[in-house]
Amino acid sequence: MEQLQIAPFNQLLSHSRFLLTLRVRPPAPTSIVNPMYKQIYVMESTCPHLGADLSHAEIEECETSYVAVCPWHRYDFDLRTGKSEMGLKACTYDVEVKNRPTDGVDTVYIQTPTDGHNWRLVELRPVSEEFADPPPPPRVDDAARSPIGTAQVDESIIPESGPPTTLMQWAVLILNTSNPTLKVQRTRHAVQLFRTGQLPSIGHRSPTAPRPPDVPPREASFSSNTVDPSKVKNRKNRAVMLHALANIEQWAWDIMARFGPTHPELPPAFFSDFTKMAWTNLNICVTLLTSRLSELSPSTPYGSMPVHASLWESATITSKSLQSRLAIIHLVHEARGLDAGDIESVKVMETIHADEITHVTSGHRWFTWLCAQENIDPVQTFREEVKKGWRGDVKGPFNIEDRERAGMTKDFYEDLKGEMGIHNTKPAKSVAGVNTTATMVSMARDSGTWYRLY
């Protein structure tokens, strides 16, 4: 039986539940770990009924064991056997705690799934029990203390007229929310509703599913500071760099709202992955970066400085194809590392870097899933998409280890060059007030500290 080392046992005592992401080909399941009464359980975190995310499932004590209760339809699964009273069975994996040969530390090992070899641990993340609870009502002075610039919230999280009832409706509402503070609050609320089974439907198979905006609106003070990326890339100011990174916040909602209705075959696990990404993008990336920005440069809060528009140019270029969007946004653009310049900003970047590995893992998972549906080679298809939707060489230095953790082996990116714009440089439509061309200019620069995962 093949085993995978997870972590020292003492490291798992800080929380009652952890989310594991494992990877091998084919794409790996994600599991939950529950250190309870010196017993550790590992079970796949996707419900075998309809694919609901079980990472925030209620854990209930029974006579002889514990069960995870699916938030969607209340199916319960024994954490030891995976069996349910409804006749279904979730995958469970044997766990062993033993001395690590190198240092004698008690370490947790799990049995790996049988459908693959050379499994790797991509992520071990504590699950916040508090986040599974309904968010507290906002207080009047919350906006004043918001780390997101000086944005004031004048609307309620749930619209008084026509509140969303599906995930697709929430996605479009959030994309159309121009206030960045309210956008974060609505994201938290929508993800919480989805995780806990309080939305009656995802809504991507409905003929009346709402359409996302071509370009999400921004408040006037934010839009007026959007500039041509070629004019921003030469500015060395650290605050400008943080402004740029804080604008990578809407891709996950857009991919769900734009491509869910055109791909009714997408399973619930797709939306589970991208709601997780939406929350980390908006909460961690935006909130952490803007908090650091307020510390670094109080006179230039988020929204007061120029930012580049090339990120949404890529989203516009890939707006007609889910395959292209996954390739360009999530396997090329999403995980680019930028130089952070000072120690505190580096700490923020390290947190984001860890999240981006899992984001690239999700992009790789669903890109290869699409290719499998069409019976086409994912490596060759990816390289063709990059040639069509990227400009210039895909340059190093490459973080080979972390890219492989996310599924991006060397055959995906070595000696790869995009050809977009070589034969077509005619003006394209304005994006966020910027006159762009069909040739996309990227702000990101090579860094001796940070590597780019793509």
XYZ file of C-alpha atoms in Angstrom, residues 236-451:
216
model
C 9.269 51.122 -9.635
C 7.120 52.389 -6.790
C 6.110 49.477 -4.544
C 2.681 50.980 -3.969
C 1.990 50.880 -7.726
C 2.884 47.177 -7.765
C 0.508 46.444 -4.879
C -2.256 48.387 -6.639
C -1.743 46.197 -9.694
C -1.894 42.915 -7.780
C -5.053 43.969 -5.939
C -6.862 44.146 -9.278
C -6.665 40.378 -9.932
C -9.887 39.818 -8.054
C -12.781 38.942 -10.350
C -11.676 36.144 -12.644
C -13.265 33.327 -10.628
C -16.751 34.899 -10.609
C -16.469 35.721 -14.289
C -15.519 32.202 -15.383
C -18.515 30.757 -13.501
C -21.035 33.301 -14.779
C -19.720 33.442 -18.344
C -19.154 29.774 -19.068
C -21.483 27.951 -16.664
C -24.616 28.520 -18.820
C -22.766 27.585 -22.042
C -21.398 24.402 -20.462
C -24.314 22.748 -18.677
C -22.225 19.569 -18.384
C -19.939 21.188 -15.791
C -20.296 19.315 -12.481
C -20.837 20.983 -9.093
C -17.168 20.375 -8.244
C -16.222 22.997 -10.862
C -18.243 25.626 -9.016
C -16.892 24.459 -5.648
C -13.330 25.012 -6.880
C -14.037 28.446 -8.300
C -16.101 29.699 -5.355
C -13.081 28.858 -3.186
C -10.921 30.767 -5.641
C -13.338 33.706 -5.652
C -13.140 33.970 -1.881
C -9.341 33.770 -1.686
C -8.953 36.172 -4.614
C -11.219 38.811 -3.121
C -10.611 38.314 0.571
C -6.960 37.346 0.723
C -5.546 39.047 -2.356
C -7.542 42.272 -2.163
C -7.819 42.627 1.605
C -4.232 41.623 2.407
C -2.755 43.697 -0.385
C -4.819 46.778 0.326
C -4.104 46.495 4.055
C -0.402 46.347 3.264
C -0.842 49.260 0.877
C -2.398 51.394 3.596
C 0.598 50.634 5.830
C 3.148 51.239 3.106
C 1.628 54.407 1.666
C -1.277 55.875 3.701
C -1.563 58.822 1.334
C -2.335 56.539 -1.629
C -5.147 54.143 -0.594
C -6.416 51.575 -3.050
C -8.154 53.303 -5.939
C -6.097 56.505 -5.757
C -3.262 55.417 -8.047
C -3.021 54.243 -11.673
C -3.442 50.539 -12.365
C -3.079 48.591 -15.556
C -5.876 47.097 -17.637
C -4.042 44.213 -19.302
C -5.448 41.688 -16.807
C -8.979 42.239 -18.057
C -7.707 42.449 -21.628
C -6.788 38.779 -21.302
C -10.240 38.038 -19.902
C -11.794 39.822 -22.887
C -9.608 37.957 -25.380
C -10.644 34.597 -23.869
C -14.321 35.467 -23.323
C -15.601 33.111 -26.038
C -13.889 29.882 -24.977
C -13.705 28.161 -21.590
C -10.700 26.216 -22.815
C -8.904 29.438 -23.757
C -9.869 31.117 -20.474
C -8.468 28.264 -18.396
C -5.264 28.169 -20.435
C -4.483 31.889 -20.570
C -5.935 33.195 -17.316
C -5.489 30.283 -14.938
C -2.449 28.496 -16.372
C -0.470 31.499 -17.634
C -1.665 34.770 -16.105
C -3.113 33.835 -12.708
C 0.024 32.823 -10.884
C 2.542 35.360 -12.046
C 4.813 36.501 -9.280
C 5.829 40.098 -8.975
C 8.762 41.561 -7.086
C 7.704 42.795 -3.658
C 10.672 44.935 -2.621
C 10.232 45.105 1.157
C 9.993 42.492 3.890
C 6.376 43.089 4.954
C 5.132 43.039 1.362
C 7.093 39.837 0.799
C 5.176 38.245 3.694
C 1.892 39.180 2.010
C 3.172 37.807 -1.297
C 4.107 34.497 0.330
C 0.504 34.017 1.452
C -0.766 34.813 -2.023
C 1.880 32.604 -3.614
C 0.640 29.591 -1.622
C -2.924 30.269 -2.758
C -1.888 30.682 -6.373
C -0.444 27.168 -6.415
C -3.900 25.800 -5.593
C -5.488 28.151 -8.142
C -3.213 26.824 -10.874
C -4.017 23.302 -9.669
C -7.744 24.009 -10.164
C -7.106 25.536 -13.586
C -5.071 22.481 -14.592
C -7.738 20.131 -13.243
C -10.541 21.639 -15.307
C -8.444 22.263 -18.398
C -7.474 18.587 -18.512
C -11.084 17.626 -17.726
C -12.298 19.587 -20.759
C -9.646 17.980 -22.930
C -10.703 14.533 -21.708
C -14.323 15.286 -22.643
C -13.170 16.074 -26.194
C -10.573 13.287 -26.271
C -7.717 15.683 -27.117
C -4.197 15.954 -25.764
C -4.038 18.583 -22.971
C -0.381 19.521 -23.480
C -0.689 20.115 -27.203
C -4.014 21.903 -26.743
C -2.542 24.192 -24.101
C 0.397 25.106 -26.299
C -1.961 25.912 -29.169
C -4.095 28.115 -26.904
C -1.034 30.033 -25.697
C 0.104 30.618 -29.276
C -3.292 32.143 -30.060
C -3.857 34.084 -26.833
C -0.429 35.200 -25.614
C 2.173 37.542 -27.007
C 5.885 36.743 -26.981
C 7.956 34.108 -25.217
C 6.796 32.402 -22.048
C 9.917 33.312 -20.119
C 11.606 32.031 -16.995
C 12.955 31.802 -14.440
C 10.533 28.976 -13.716
C 9.673 27.560 -10.326
C 9.745 23.989 -11.621
C 8.862 22.363 -8.299
C 5.740 24.422 -7.602
C 4.544 24.270 -11.190
C 4.790 20.491 -11.056
C 2.872 20.514 -7.768
C 0.103 22.299 -9.646
C 0.251 19.870 -12.591
C 2.252 22.035 -14.996
C 5.052 19.754 -16.113
C 7.835 21.043 -18.375
C 6.201 19.789 -21.567
C 3.463 22.385 -21.065
C 5.669 25.473 -21.104
C 9.223 24.792 -22.318
C 10.181 26.586 -25.552
C 6.715 28.126 -25.813
C 5.985 31.372 -27.601
C 2.710 33.202 -28.094
C 1.949 34.568 -31.539
C -1.032 36.779 -30.697
C -0.885 40.126 -32.468
C 1.925 39.238 -34.862
C -0.422 39.408 -37.833
C -3.070 41.669 -36.278
C -2.370 44.876 -34.384
C -5.531 46.813 -35.242
C -7.140 48.805 -32.407
C -9.554 46.916 -30.214
C -12.427 48.235 -28.169
C -11.792 50.275 -25.064
C -11.400 48.331 -21.812
C -12.064 50.186 -18.557
C -11.444 53.509 -20.250
C -8.171 52.429 -21.877
C -7.683 52.265 -25.626
C -6.044 48.898 -26.114
C -4.773 46.986 -29.118
C -5.029 43.375 -30.110
C -1.482 42.937 -28.846
C -1.563 42.587 -25.071
C 1.137 44.283 -23.026
C 1.973 42.774 -19.656
C 3.124 44.777 -16.683
C 4.831 41.878 -14.954
C 8.610 41.913 -14.884
C 11.113 39.176 -14.120
C 12.138 39.089 -10.509
C 15.084 37.614 -8.728
C 12.875 36.872 -5.716
C 9.553 35.681 -7.104
C 8.956 33.030 -9.709
